Short mmCIF file of C-alpha atoms and ligand atoms in Angstrom, two decimals:
data_model
loop_
_atom_site.label_atom_id
_atom_site.label_comp_id
_atom_site.label_asym_id
_atom_site.label_seq_id
_atom_site.Cartn_x
_atom_site.Cartn_y
_atom_site.Cartn_z
CA MET A 1 -17.37 -26.81 -1.38
CA ASN A 2 -14.80 -28.00 1.14
CA SER A 3 -11.24 -26.76 0.86
CA SER A 4 -9.74 -30.08 -0.22
CA ALA A 5 -12.22 -30.30 -3.11
CA LEU A 6 -11.38 -26.71 -4.10
CA LEU A 7 -7.74 -27.65 -4.30
CA ASN A 8 -8.42 -30.53 -6.65
CA PRO A 9 -8.59 -29.07 -10.16
CA ALA A 10 -10.62 -32.03 -11.33
CA HIS A 11 -13.48 -30.53 -9.37
CA LEU A 12 -13.00 -27.06 -10.80
CA ASN A 13 -13.75 -25.52 -14.17
CA VAL A 14 -10.79 -24.13 -16.06
CA LEU A 15 -10.54 -20.36 -16.31
CA THR A 16 -12.06 -19.22 -19.64
CA ARG A 17 -13.20 -15.91 -21.09
CA GLU A 18 -16.81 -17.03 -20.83
CA ALA A 19 -16.28 -17.19 -17.05
CA LEU A 20 -15.13 -13.57 -16.77
CA PRO A 21 -18.56 -12.02 -16.05
CA ALA A 22 -18.86 -14.33 -13.05
CA LEU A 23 -15.54 -13.15 -11.64
CA GLY A 24 -16.83 -9.71 -10.65
CA ALA A 25 -14.21 -7.77 -8.68
CA HIS A 26 -11.45 -10.09 -9.85
CA VAL A 27 -11.27 -8.48 -13.27
CA LEU A 28 -10.13 -4.88 -13.81
CA SER A 29 -13.39 -3.87 -15.48
CA THR A 30 -16.73 -5.41 -16.40
CA THR A 31 -16.21 -4.02 -19.90
CA TRP A 32 -13.58 -5.37 -22.29
CA CYS A 33 -12.56 -4.06 -25.64
CA GLU A 34 -11.71 -7.39 -27.34
CA PRO A 35 -8.42 -6.01 -28.73
CA ARG A 36 -6.45 -7.48 -31.61
CA VAL A 37 -2.77 -8.41 -31.16
CA GLY A 38 -0.54 -5.32 -31.35
CA ILE A 39 2.40 -6.52 -29.23
CA VAL A 40 4.56 -9.62 -29.52
CA HIS A 41 6.38 -10.31 -26.25
CA LEU A 42 9.40 -12.60 -26.12
CA GLY A 43 9.85 -14.33 -22.75
CA ILE A 44 6.42 -15.04 -21.29
CA GLY A 45 7.65 -15.45 -17.72
CA ASN A 46 6.04 -14.40 -14.46
CA PHE A 47 7.58 -10.95 -14.50
CA HIS A 48 6.03 -9.92 -17.81
CA ARG A 49 2.65 -11.29 -16.82
CA ALA A 50 2.64 -9.39 -13.49
CA HIS A 51 4.06 -6.17 -14.93
CA GLN A 52 3.87 -5.04 -18.59
CA ALA A 53 0.81 -7.17 -19.38
CA LEU A 54 -1.19 -5.58 -16.55
CA TYR A 55 -0.06 -2.04 -17.40
CA THR A 56 -1.09 -2.73 -21.01
CA GLU A 57 -4.54 -4.05 -20.09
CA GLU A 58 -5.13 -1.00 -17.91
CA ALA A 59 -3.92 1.28 -20.71
CA MET A 60 -6.40 -0.29 -23.14
CA LEU A 61 -9.21 0.11 -20.62
CA ALA A 62 -8.21 3.76 -20.19
CA ALA A 63 -7.67 4.70 -23.82
CA GLY A 64 -8.49 1.77 -26.10
CA GLY A 65 -6.23 0.53 -28.89
CA ASP A 66 -5.37 -2.85 -30.36
CA TRP A 67 -2.58 -3.75 -27.93
CA GLY A 68 -3.41 -7.37 -27.21
CA ILE A 69 -0.31 -9.46 -26.49
CA CYS A 70 1.03 -12.53 -28.25
CA GLY A 71 3.44 -14.09 -25.75
CA VAL A 72 6.31 -16.31 -26.88
CA THR A 73 8.26 -18.81 -24.82
CA LEU A 74 11.74 -19.45 -26.17
CA GLN A 75 12.67 -22.24 -23.76
CA GLY A 76 11.78 -25.02 -26.18
CA ASP A 77 9.06 -26.63 -24.05
CA VAL A 78 5.35 -26.33 -24.76
CA SER A 79 4.00 -26.82 -21.24
CA LYS A 80 3.62 -23.12 -20.44
CA ARG A 81 2.03 -22.46 -23.83
CA ASP A 82 -0.43 -25.33 -23.41
CA ALA A 83 -1.31 -24.36 -19.84
CA LEU A 84 -2.02 -20.74 -20.78
CA MET A 85 -3.77 -21.51 -24.05
CA ALA A 86 -6.05 -23.96 -22.22
CA GLN A 87 -7.15 -20.82 -20.30
CA GLN A 88 -7.38 -18.66 -23.45
CA GLY A 89 -4.38 -16.67 -22.18
CA LEU A 90 -6.05 -15.81 -18.87
CA TYR A 91 -4.19 -16.07 -15.57
CA SER A 92 -4.38 -14.65 -12.06
CA VAL A 93 -2.08 -12.02 -10.62
CA VAL A 94 -1.91 -12.67 -6.87
CA GLU A 95 -0.72 -9.48 -5.16
CA ARG A 96 0.54 -10.29 -1.66
CA GLY A 97 1.31 -7.57 0.86
CA PRO A 98 1.31 -7.09 4.64
CA ASP A 99 -2.37 -6.07 4.35
CA GLY A 100 -3.51 -9.24 2.60
CA GLU A 101 -3.98 -10.68 -0.87
CA LYS A 102 -5.65 -9.43 -4.04
CA VAL A 103 -6.41 -11.76 -6.97
CA THR A 104 -6.91 -10.19 -10.41
CA VAL A 105 -7.53 -12.16 -13.59
CA ALA A 106 -5.42 -10.57 -16.34
CA ARG A 107 -6.79 -10.46 -19.90
CA ALA A 108 -4.31 -8.76 -22.27
CA LEU A 109 -2.48 -11.98 -23.14
CA LEU A 110 -4.43 -13.30 -26.15
CA GLU A 111 -2.12 -15.94 -27.56
CA VAL A 112 0.94 -17.94 -26.45
CA LEU A 113 3.43 -19.49 -28.88
CA ALA A 114 6.35 -21.81 -28.16
CA MET A 115 9.53 -21.71 -30.22
CA PRO A 116 10.74 -23.50 -32.25
CA HIS A 117 7.46 -25.43 -32.58
CA ASP A 118 5.37 -22.37 -33.56
CA HIS A 119 7.89 -20.78 -35.90
CA ALA A 120 5.42 -20.15 -38.73
CA ALA A 121 2.76 -18.65 -36.43
CA LEU A 122 5.32 -16.36 -34.78
CA PHE A 123 6.64 -15.00 -38.06
CA ALA A 124 3.14 -14.51 -39.36
CA ARG A 125 2.49 -12.37 -36.30
CA LEU A 126 5.77 -10.47 -36.66
CA ALA A 127 4.94 -9.71 -40.31
CA ASP A 128 1.51 -8.32 -39.36
CA PRO A 129 1.62 -4.50 -39.58
CA LEU A 130 -0.73 -4.34 -36.58
CA VAL A 131 2.17 -5.64 -34.46
CA ARG A 132 3.88 -2.34 -33.69
CA ILE A 133 5.90 -3.34 -30.62
CA VAL A 134 8.09 -6.37 -29.91
CA SER A 135 8.97 -6.37 -26.21
CA LEU A 136 11.25 -8.69 -24.27
CA THR A 137 11.84 -10.11 -20.81
CA VAL A 138 14.36 -12.83 -21.64
CA THR A 139 16.72 -12.18 -18.66
CA GLU A 140 20.31 -11.06 -19.02
CA LYS A 141 21.40 -14.39 -20.51
CA GLY A 142 18.82 -14.22 -23.29
CA TYR A 143 20.62 -11.43 -25.17
CA CYS A 144 23.47 -13.65 -26.48
CA ARG A 145 25.69 -10.68 -25.72
CA ASP A 146 29.51 -10.71 -25.52
CA PRO A 147 30.09 -8.89 -22.20
CA LYS A 148 33.44 -7.59 -23.35
CA SER A 149 32.38 -6.01 -26.65
CA GLY A 150 28.60 -5.69 -26.16
CA GLU A 151 28.18 -7.24 -29.61
CA VAL A 152 26.48 -10.53 -30.38
CA ALA A 153 28.39 -13.51 -28.93
CA LEU A 154 29.42 -15.40 -32.07
CA ASP A 155 30.43 -18.43 -29.97
CA ASP A 156 26.91 -18.78 -28.59
CA PRO A 157 25.46 -22.04 -30.01
CA LEU A 158 22.08 -20.41 -30.75
CA VAL A 159 23.77 -17.57 -32.61
CA ALA A 160 25.91 -19.99 -34.60
CA HIS A 161 22.74 -21.92 -35.53
CA ASP A 162 20.95 -18.76 -36.60
CA LEU A 163 23.83 -17.43 -38.71
CA ALA A 164 23.84 -20.77 -40.53
CA ASN A 165 20.01 -20.93 -40.66
CA PRO A 166 18.81 -17.30 -40.73
CA SER A 167 15.29 -18.21 -41.83
CA THR A 168 14.66 -20.54 -38.86
CA PRO A 169 16.18 -18.58 -35.95
CA ARG A 170 16.00 -19.53 -32.30
CA SER A 171 17.99 -16.77 -30.61
CA VAL A 172 16.64 -13.34 -29.68
CA PRO A 173 18.89 -11.47 -32.16
CA GLY A 174 18.18 -14.06 -34.85
CA ILE A 175 14.41 -13.77 -34.42
CA LEU A 176 14.46 -9.97 -34.35
CA VAL A 177 16.67 -9.65 -37.45
CA ALA A 178 14.62 -12.19 -39.43
CA ALA A 179 11.44 -10.30 -38.46
CA LEU A 180 12.81 -6.83 -39.18
CA ARG A 181 14.03 -7.99 -42.57
CA LYS A 182 10.33 -8.34 -43.49
CA ARG A 183 9.30 -5.05 -41.91
CA ARG A 184 11.60 -2.60 -43.73
CA HIS A 185 8.64 -0.44 -44.80
CA ASN A 186 6.96 -0.36 -41.40
CA PRO A 187 9.29 -1.44 -38.59
CA PHE A 188 8.02 -2.28 -35.12
CA THR A 189 9.60 -0.77 -31.98
CA VAL A 190 11.87 -3.12 -30.01
CA LEU A 191 11.29 -2.70 -26.27
CA SER A 192 13.71 -4.33 -23.84
CA CYS A 193 12.27 -4.81 -20.34
CA ASP A 194 15.24 -6.61 -18.75
CA ASN A 195 17.57 -5.67 -15.88
CA LEU A 196 20.45 -4.39 -17.99
CA ALA A 197 21.97 -0.91 -17.96
CA HIS A 198 20.87 1.00 -21.10
CA ASN A 199 18.89 -2.11 -22.06
CA GLY A 200 17.55 -0.64 -25.31
CA ALA A 201 20.98 0.42 -26.56
CA ALA A 202 22.47 -2.90 -25.42
CA LEU A 203 19.87 -4.87 -27.38
CA ARG A 204 20.29 -2.63 -30.43
CA GLN A 205 24.05 -3.30 -30.47
CA VAL A 206 23.50 -7.07 -30.25
CA VAL A 207 20.85 -7.03 -33.01
CA CYS A 208 22.84 -4.81 -35.36
CA SER A 209 26.06 -6.78 -34.90
CA PHE A 210 24.15 -9.99 -35.63
CA ALA A 211 22.57 -8.43 -38.76
CA ARG A 212 25.97 -7.23 -39.94
CA GLN A 213 27.18 -10.83 -40.07
CA LEU A 214 24.47 -11.54 -42.66
CA ASP A 215 23.71 -8.30 -44.50
CA PRO A 216 25.51 -5.02 -43.73
CA SER A 217 22.85 -2.95 -45.50
CA LEU A 218 20.16 -4.48 -43.28
CA ALA A 219 22.29 -3.70 -40.23
CA ASP A 220 22.67 -0.09 -41.37
CA TRP A 221 18.90 0.21 -41.83
CA ILE A 222 18.15 -1.25 -38.38
CA GLU A 223 20.72 1.09 -36.86
CA SER A 224 19.12 4.15 -38.44
CA ALA A 225 15.43 3.33 -38.66
CA VAL A 226 14.39 1.02 -35.81
CA ALA A 227 13.58 2.39 -32.33
CA PHE A 228 15.09 0.57 -29.30
CA PRO A 229 13.91 2.65 -26.31
CA SER A 230 15.31 1.78 -22.89
CA THR A 231 13.12 1.10 -19.89
CA MET A 232 13.37 0.52 -16.15
CA VAL A 233 10.97 -2.11 -14.86
CA ASP A 234 10.34 -2.92 -11.22
CA ARG A 235 8.08 -5.38 -9.41
CA ILE A 236 9.17 -8.24 -7.16
CA VAL A 237 7.65 -11.36 -8.72
CA PRO A 238 8.64 -14.72 -7.18
CA ALA A 239 8.25 -18.03 -8.99
CA THR A 240 4.78 -19.64 -8.86
CA THR A 241 4.21 -22.24 -6.16
CA ASP A 242 1.20 -24.40 -5.34
CA SER A 243 0.13 -21.88 -2.72
CA GLU A 244 -0.80 -19.45 -5.51
CA ARG A 245 -2.77 -22.16 -7.30
CA GLU A 246 -4.56 -22.86 -4.03
CA SER A 247 -5.20 -19.13 -3.45
CA THR A 248 -6.78 -18.60 -6.84
CA ALA A 249 -8.81 -21.80 -6.60
CA ARG A 250 -10.21 -20.67 -3.25
CA VAL A 251 -10.92 -17.14 -4.38
CA LEU A 252 -12.14 -17.72 -7.96
CA ALA A 253 -13.60 -21.23 -7.68
CA TYR A 254 -11.86 -21.82 -11.02
CA HIS A 255 -8.61 -23.68 -11.67
CA ASP A 256 -5.73 -21.48 -12.83
CA ALA A 257 -2.65 -23.47 -13.82
CA ALA A 258 -0.43 -20.39 -14.14
CA PRO A 259 -1.10 -17.78 -11.46
CA VAL A 260 1.59 -15.18 -10.76
CA PRO A 261 2.49 -14.01 -7.24
CA CYS A 262 3.83 -10.49 -6.81
CA GLU A 263 4.17 -7.57 -4.43
CA PRO A 264 1.71 -4.64 -4.57
CA PHE A 265 4.46 -2.21 -5.67
CA ARG A 266 5.22 -1.68 -9.35
CA GLN A 267 7.08 0.93 -11.39
CA TRP A 268 7.78 1.36 -15.12
CA VAL A 269 9.91 4.15 -16.58
CA ILE A 270 10.02 4.17 -20.39
CA GLU A 271 11.92 6.26 -22.95
CA ASP A 272 9.15 7.64 -25.12
CA ARG A 273 10.36 6.62 -28.61
CA PHE A 274 7.59 4.65 -30.34
CA PRO A 275 7.36 5.75 -34.00
CA ALA A 276 4.61 3.18 -34.68
CA GLY A 277 2.61 4.11 -31.59
CA ARG A 278 2.15 2.56 -28.15
CA PRO A 279 -0.49 1.95 -25.46
CA ALA A 280 -1.38 4.89 -23.20
CA TRP A 281 0.84 3.57 -20.44
CA GLU A 282 1.20 7.04 -18.92
CA ALA A 283 -2.55 6.99 -18.17
CA VAL A 284 -2.03 4.11 -15.75
CA GLY A 285 1.07 5.14 -13.82
CA ALA A 286 4.01 4.46 -16.11
CA GLN A 287 6.51 7.30 -16.46
CA LEU A 288 7.38 8.32 -20.03
CA VAL A 289 10.74 10.14 -20.09
CA ASP A 290 13.45 11.25 -22.52
CA ASP A 291 16.27 9.50 -20.66
CA VAL A 292 15.73 6.52 -18.35
CA THR A 293 19.38 6.32 -17.23
CA PRO A 294 19.03 7.84 -13.71
CA PHE A 295 16.09 5.57 -12.91
CA GLU A 296 17.61 2.39 -14.31
CA LEU A 297 20.98 2.78 -12.57
CA ALA A 298 19.29 3.57 -9.25
CA LYS A 299 17.16 0.45 -9.54
CA LEU A 300 19.89 -1.82 -10.87
CA ARG A 301 22.38 -0.79 -8.15
CA MET A 302 20.13 -0.09 -5.15
CA LEU A 303 17.54 -2.87 -5.64
CA ASN A 304 19.18 -5.55 -7.75
CA GLY A 305 22.62 -5.01 -6.22
CA THR A 306 21.32 -5.47 -2.66
CA HIS A 307 19.00 -8.29 -3.78
CA SER A 308 22.02 -10.24 -5.00
CA THR A 309 23.97 -9.33 -1.86
CA LEU A 310 21.17 -10.64 0.34
CA ALA A 311 20.82 -13.74 -1.82
CA TYR A 312 24.45 -14.90 -1.69
CA LEU A 313 25.06 -14.06 1.98
CA SER A 314 21.78 -15.82 2.83
CA MET A 315 22.56 -18.93 0.79
CA LEU A 316 25.76 -19.27 2.84
CA ALA A 317 24.19 -18.33 6.16
CA GLY A 318 21.05 -20.42 5.64
CA PHE A 319 18.30 -17.77 5.37
CA GLU A 320 15.70 -19.13 2.94
CA THR A 321 13.81 -15.99 1.88
CA ILE A 322 14.49 -12.27 1.47
CA ASP A 323 12.12 -11.34 4.28
CA ALA A 324 13.91 -13.78 6.61
CA ALA A 325 17.24 -12.26 5.55
CA VAL A 326 16.29 -8.66 6.31
CA GLY A 327 14.69 -9.95 9.49
CA GLN A 328 18.28 -10.51 10.71
CA PRO A 329 19.17 -7.13 12.33
CA GLU A 330 22.86 -7.19 11.37
CA LEU A 331 22.13 -8.13 7.75
CA ARG A 332 19.45 -5.45 7.47
CA HIS A 333 21.90 -2.92 8.89
CA LEU A 334 24.58 -4.07 6.44
CA ILE A 335 22.24 -3.57 3.46
CA HIS A 336 21.05 -0.21 4.81
CA ALA A 337 24.66 0.98 5.18
CA MET A 338 25.60 -0.45 1.77
CA MET A 339 22.88 1.57 0.06
CA THR A 340 23.53 4.71 2.09
CA ASP A 341 27.33 4.79 2.09
CA GLU A 342 28.48 2.83 -0.96
CA ILE A 343 25.74 2.74 -3.64
CA ALA A 344 23.75 6.00 -3.37
CA PRO A 345 26.89 8.18 -3.71
CA THR A 346 27.52 6.64 -7.17
CA LEU A 347 24.10 7.73 -8.47
CA SER A 348 23.11 11.06 -10.02
CA VAL A 349 19.33 11.35 -9.92
CA PRO A 350 16.88 14.25 -10.35
CA ALA A 351 16.48 16.46 -7.27
CA SER A 352 12.98 15.05 -6.86
CA PHE A 353 14.37 11.51 -6.52
CA ASP A 354 14.96 11.01 -2.75
CA LEU A 355 17.44 8.14 -2.54
CA ARG A 356 17.06 7.76 1.23
CA ALA A 357 13.32 7.38 0.87
CA TYR A 358 13.96 4.94 -2.01
CA ARG A 359 16.28 2.95 0.28
CA ASP A 360 13.73 2.83 3.08
CA ALA A 361 10.98 1.79 0.66
CA LEU A 362 13.19 -1.03 -0.65
CA LEU A 363 13.84 -2.32 2.87
CA ALA A 364 10.09 -2.30 3.54
CA ARG A 365 9.44 -4.17 0.28
CA TYR A 366 12.09 -6.76 1.19
CA ALA A 367 10.47 -7.26 4.62
CA ASN A 368 7.10 -8.18 3.04
CA PRO A 369 6.27 -11.37 5.00
CA ALA A 370 3.64 -12.52 2.52
CA LEU A 371 5.87 -12.88 -0.53
CA LYS A 372 8.39 -15.55 0.54
CA HIS A 373 10.77 -14.55 -2.27
CA ARG A 374 13.38 -17.33 -2.25
CA CYS A 375 17.06 -16.33 -2.11
CA ALA A 376 17.87 -19.31 -4.33
CA GLN A 377 15.77 -17.80 -7.15
CA ILE A 378 17.67 -14.50 -6.97
CA ALA A 379 21.01 -16.31 -6.69
CA MET A 380 20.55 -17.85 -10.16
CA ASP A 381 22.63 -16.64 -13.12
CA GLY A 382 25.19 -14.76 -11.03
CA SER A 383 27.65 -14.65 -13.93
CA GLN A 384 25.09 -12.50 -15.81
CA LYS A 385 23.88 -10.46 -12.83
CA ILE A 386 27.06 -9.61 -10.87
CA PRO A 387 28.53 -7.28 -13.54
CA PRO A 388 25.56 -4.91 -14.07
CA ARG A 389 24.42 -5.04 -10.41
CA LEU A 390 27.70 -4.79 -8.46
CA LEU A 391 30.84 -4.40 -10.57
CA GLY A 392 29.86 -1.08 -12.16
CA THR A 393 29.22 0.32 -8.69
CA ILE A 394 32.58 -0.93 -7.42
CA ALA A 395 34.38 0.57 -10.42
CA ALA A 396 32.67 3.91 -9.71
CA ARG A 397 33.77 3.76 -6.04
CA ILE A 398 37.36 2.98 -7.01
CA ASP A 399 37.38 5.84 -9.54
CA ALA A 400 36.11 8.15 -6.78
CA GLY A 401 38.74 6.90 -4.33
CA GLU A 402 35.98 5.78 -1.97
CA PRO A 403 35.68 2.54 0.09
CA PHE A 404 33.51 -0.36 -1.13
CA ALA A 405 34.00 -3.06 1.52
CA ARG A 406 30.36 -4.19 1.61
CA LEU A 407 30.13 -4.33 -2.21
CA ALA A 408 33.30 -6.46 -2.18
CA LEU A 409 31.69 -8.72 0.44
CA ALA A 410 28.78 -9.28 -1.94
CA VAL A 411 31.10 -10.38 -4.76
CA ALA A 412 33.13 -12.54 -2.35
CA ALA A 413 29.89 -14.15 -1.13
CA TRP A 414 29.05 -15.09 -4.73
CA MET A 415 32.55 -16.53 -5.21
CA THR A 416 32.12 -18.57 -2.01
CA PHE A 417 28.58 -19.57 -3.08
CA LEU A 418 30.11 -21.37 -6.08
CA ARG A 419 31.32 -24.11 -3.69
CA GLY A 420 27.71 -25.35 -3.75
CA HIS A 421 26.92 -25.57 -0.05
CA ALA A 422 25.95 -23.40 2.91
CA ASP A 423 28.12 -22.97 6.02
CA SER A 424 25.95 -25.70 7.54
CA GLY A 425 27.02 -28.09 4.79
CA THR A 426 23.59 -28.09 3.15
CA HIS A 427 24.08 -28.58 -0.57
CA PHE A 428 22.49 -26.34 -3.19
CA GLU A 429 22.60 -26.38 -6.98
CA ILE A 430 24.37 -23.62 -8.91
CA LYS A 431 22.06 -22.51 -11.74
CA ASP A 432 24.07 -20.39 -14.15
CA PRO A 433 24.96 -20.50 -17.88
CA LEU A 434 28.60 -20.81 -16.78
CA ALA A 435 27.92 -23.13 -13.82
CA ALA A 436 30.13 -26.07 -14.84
CA ARG A 437 33.14 -23.90 -15.61
CA LEU A 438 32.75 -21.68 -12.54
CA GLN A 439 32.27 -24.60 -10.16
CA GLU A 440 35.34 -26.32 -11.55
CA LEU A 441 37.39 -23.14 -11.10
CA ALA A 442 36.05 -22.62 -7.57
CA ALA A 443 36.72 -26.23 -6.62
CA SER A 444 40.30 -25.98 -7.89
CA ALA A 445 40.97 -23.33 -5.22
CA ARG A 446 40.21 -25.80 -2.42
CA GLY A 447 38.91 -22.97 -0.22
CA ASN A 448 42.08 -20.90 -0.47
CA PRO A 449 41.17 -17.19 -0.98
CA GLU A 450 44.22 -16.34 -3.10
CA ALA A 451 43.70 -19.42 -5.28
CA LEU A 452 40.00 -18.57 -5.65
CA LEU A 453 40.86 -15.06 -6.81
CA ASP A 454 43.49 -16.45 -9.20
CA ALA A 455 40.87 -18.82 -10.60
CA LEU A 456 37.88 -16.49 -10.95
CA LEU A 457 39.22 -12.99 -11.65
CA PRO A 458 40.53 -14.02 -15.11
CA VAL A 459 36.96 -14.97 -16.20
CA ARG A 460 36.52 -12.08 -18.66
CA GLU A 461 32.83 -12.82 -19.22
CA ILE A 462 32.42 -11.48 -15.67
CA PHE A 463 35.46 -9.44 -14.56
CA PRO A 464 36.86 -6.87 -17.02
CA ALA A 465 40.66 -6.68 -16.86
CA SER A 466 40.41 -3.06 -15.75
CA LEU A 467 38.82 -4.26 -12.52
CA ALA A 468 40.38 -7.71 -12.12
CA ASP A 469 43.87 -6.18 -12.27
CA GLN A 470 42.98 -3.42 -9.79
CA PRO A 471 44.97 -4.10 -6.55
CA LEU A 472 42.33 -2.35 -4.40
CA PHE A 473 39.65 -4.65 -5.79
CA ARG A 474 41.70 -7.79 -5.20
CA SER A 475 42.67 -6.82 -1.65
CA ALA A 476 39.04 -5.98 -0.74
CA LEU A 477 37.92 -9.33 -2.11
CA ARG A 478 40.70 -11.16 -0.26
CA GLU A 479 39.69 -9.55 3.04
CA ALA A 480 36.03 -10.42 2.45
CA LEU A 481 36.81 -14.03 1.51
CA GLN A 482 38.84 -14.40 4.69
CA ALA A 483 35.92 -13.00 6.72
CA LEU A 484 33.51 -15.42 5.04
CA GLY A 485 35.94 -18.22 5.88
CA ASN A 486 34.90 -17.68 9.50
CA GLY A 487 31.26 -18.13 8.51
CA ALA A 488 28.82 -15.85 6.71
CA ARG A 489 26.98 -14.90 9.89
CA SER A 490 30.13 -13.61 11.56
CA ALA A 491 31.14 -11.81 8.35
CA ILE A 492 27.71 -10.14 8.28
CA VAL A 493 28.18 -8.93 11.87
CA ALA A 494 31.67 -7.65 11.09
CA TYR A 495 30.67 -5.83 7.88
CA ALA A 496 27.50 -4.40 9.42
CA ALA A 497 29.66 -2.63 11.97
CA CYS A 498 32.55 -1.54 9.71
C1 CS2 B 1 15.67 -10.22 -8.69
C2 CS2 B 1 14.84 -9.44 -9.69
O1 CS2 B 1 15.58 -12.49 -9.34
C3 CS2 B 1 16.29 -11.46 -9.30
O2 CS2 B 1 17.44 -11.40 -9.74
O3 CS2 B 1 16.68 -9.35 -8.19
O4 CS2 B 1 13.97 -10.29 -10.43
C4 CS2 B 1 14.00 -8.40 -8.94
O5 CS2 B 1 13.01 -9.08 -8.14
C5 CS2 B 1 13.30 -7.45 -9.90
O6 CS2 B 1 14.26 -6.83 -10.74
C6 CS2 B 1 12.54 -6.40 -9.11
O7 CS2 B 1 12.06 -5.41 -9.98
#
């Protein structure tokens, strides 16, 4: 079959479970246990499909158990549901590393639902006692969380809807509370898998504060009886492009509408608190611990903090992908020094956790030429990402009386990014829940650093007063904004050498 025909899905059969025996090495095992659904996962994005879903399939192959996944998209559209259900939940994971590509057809996803269309089916699932875990990858903005209090954001439109219509919820807290209300005799475990510090505790506070608005006794029960373990999840998983669809078509000779590209590396550290049971994730490389804090802060600050730094400096300087960014010697040196001198000293990790080796491994992962992880994807939702990834680190440096110039440059690069164009003048869209407000504030400054600080530092959803009012923080930002005013590339050179 010639390559152009392969790339035309009309000429290819759709991936189905009947086809699995023909896929040979592209499935994890020739045997399959035909599990029932034991996990409902909210947020059926690429990350979940390349990370938890694979760990869970491997755990079932290793130790059995009914841990099939019902995935739920909350975005309101049905296209992802229909594409995956047309393939009976199957999809390809396309691992791309310097040594080549590996295509694996993943099988743990058994069902996909789309809210609000599939409300009845979702709540039937959530009421099923066989569903013992509800996990989430809904990104930081999906928690409907007030960043100041950590409680549910009552001004969030979805939350307001759900408080007025508690039996037909659309928000994460609304769905979880409505489901738990029906599971008071046998609650499921709620497992956050998002990039938030203390993600389990953060989600528990949002859920309980939402429940308290409706029924204080229910809130008290959730607080005392429902497990919300925290986790640290790690795998670089870019958005799907046609090149993945072409890869899987070439390799499998089947059409896969929803393949997922990712790096070979993966890590999952989980607090082991699952009263209703869990898959044998430890049998397939996950780490089950009592306290995930050291691992999650290291990852959030060292990986996600430098990811965002690279993203914003690159959007201004005109580097399209992460590997192109770290291919710039000065920018690579800046990130190396940032991790070594400004981030690592804020972390307390077990003696066995070598932060310098972790740093070097991150730089090698970023340099992966096969992944083409776009800076624009990482630059999304800065208002939700900047606080957990960079501001906590800066606050720790200020408390320790230590410099944080490169961390300040990262925040200043995001502030400059809000102007909506690169140094070259190339326009880019700002994708962020607060985009309209932030762009208006940034535009009001007309490029003046002091005016930009006056406009953005009062945004309490991002900058706590304790930091915004800190003279050291403001002066470091001012200096960085002035450096960026001479162009991001010259600022990178200057801050690499400082
Ligand atoms: C990235 C993360 O898009 C982003 O914001 O920083 O998705 C990152 O790739 C993962 O956290 C890596 O584990």
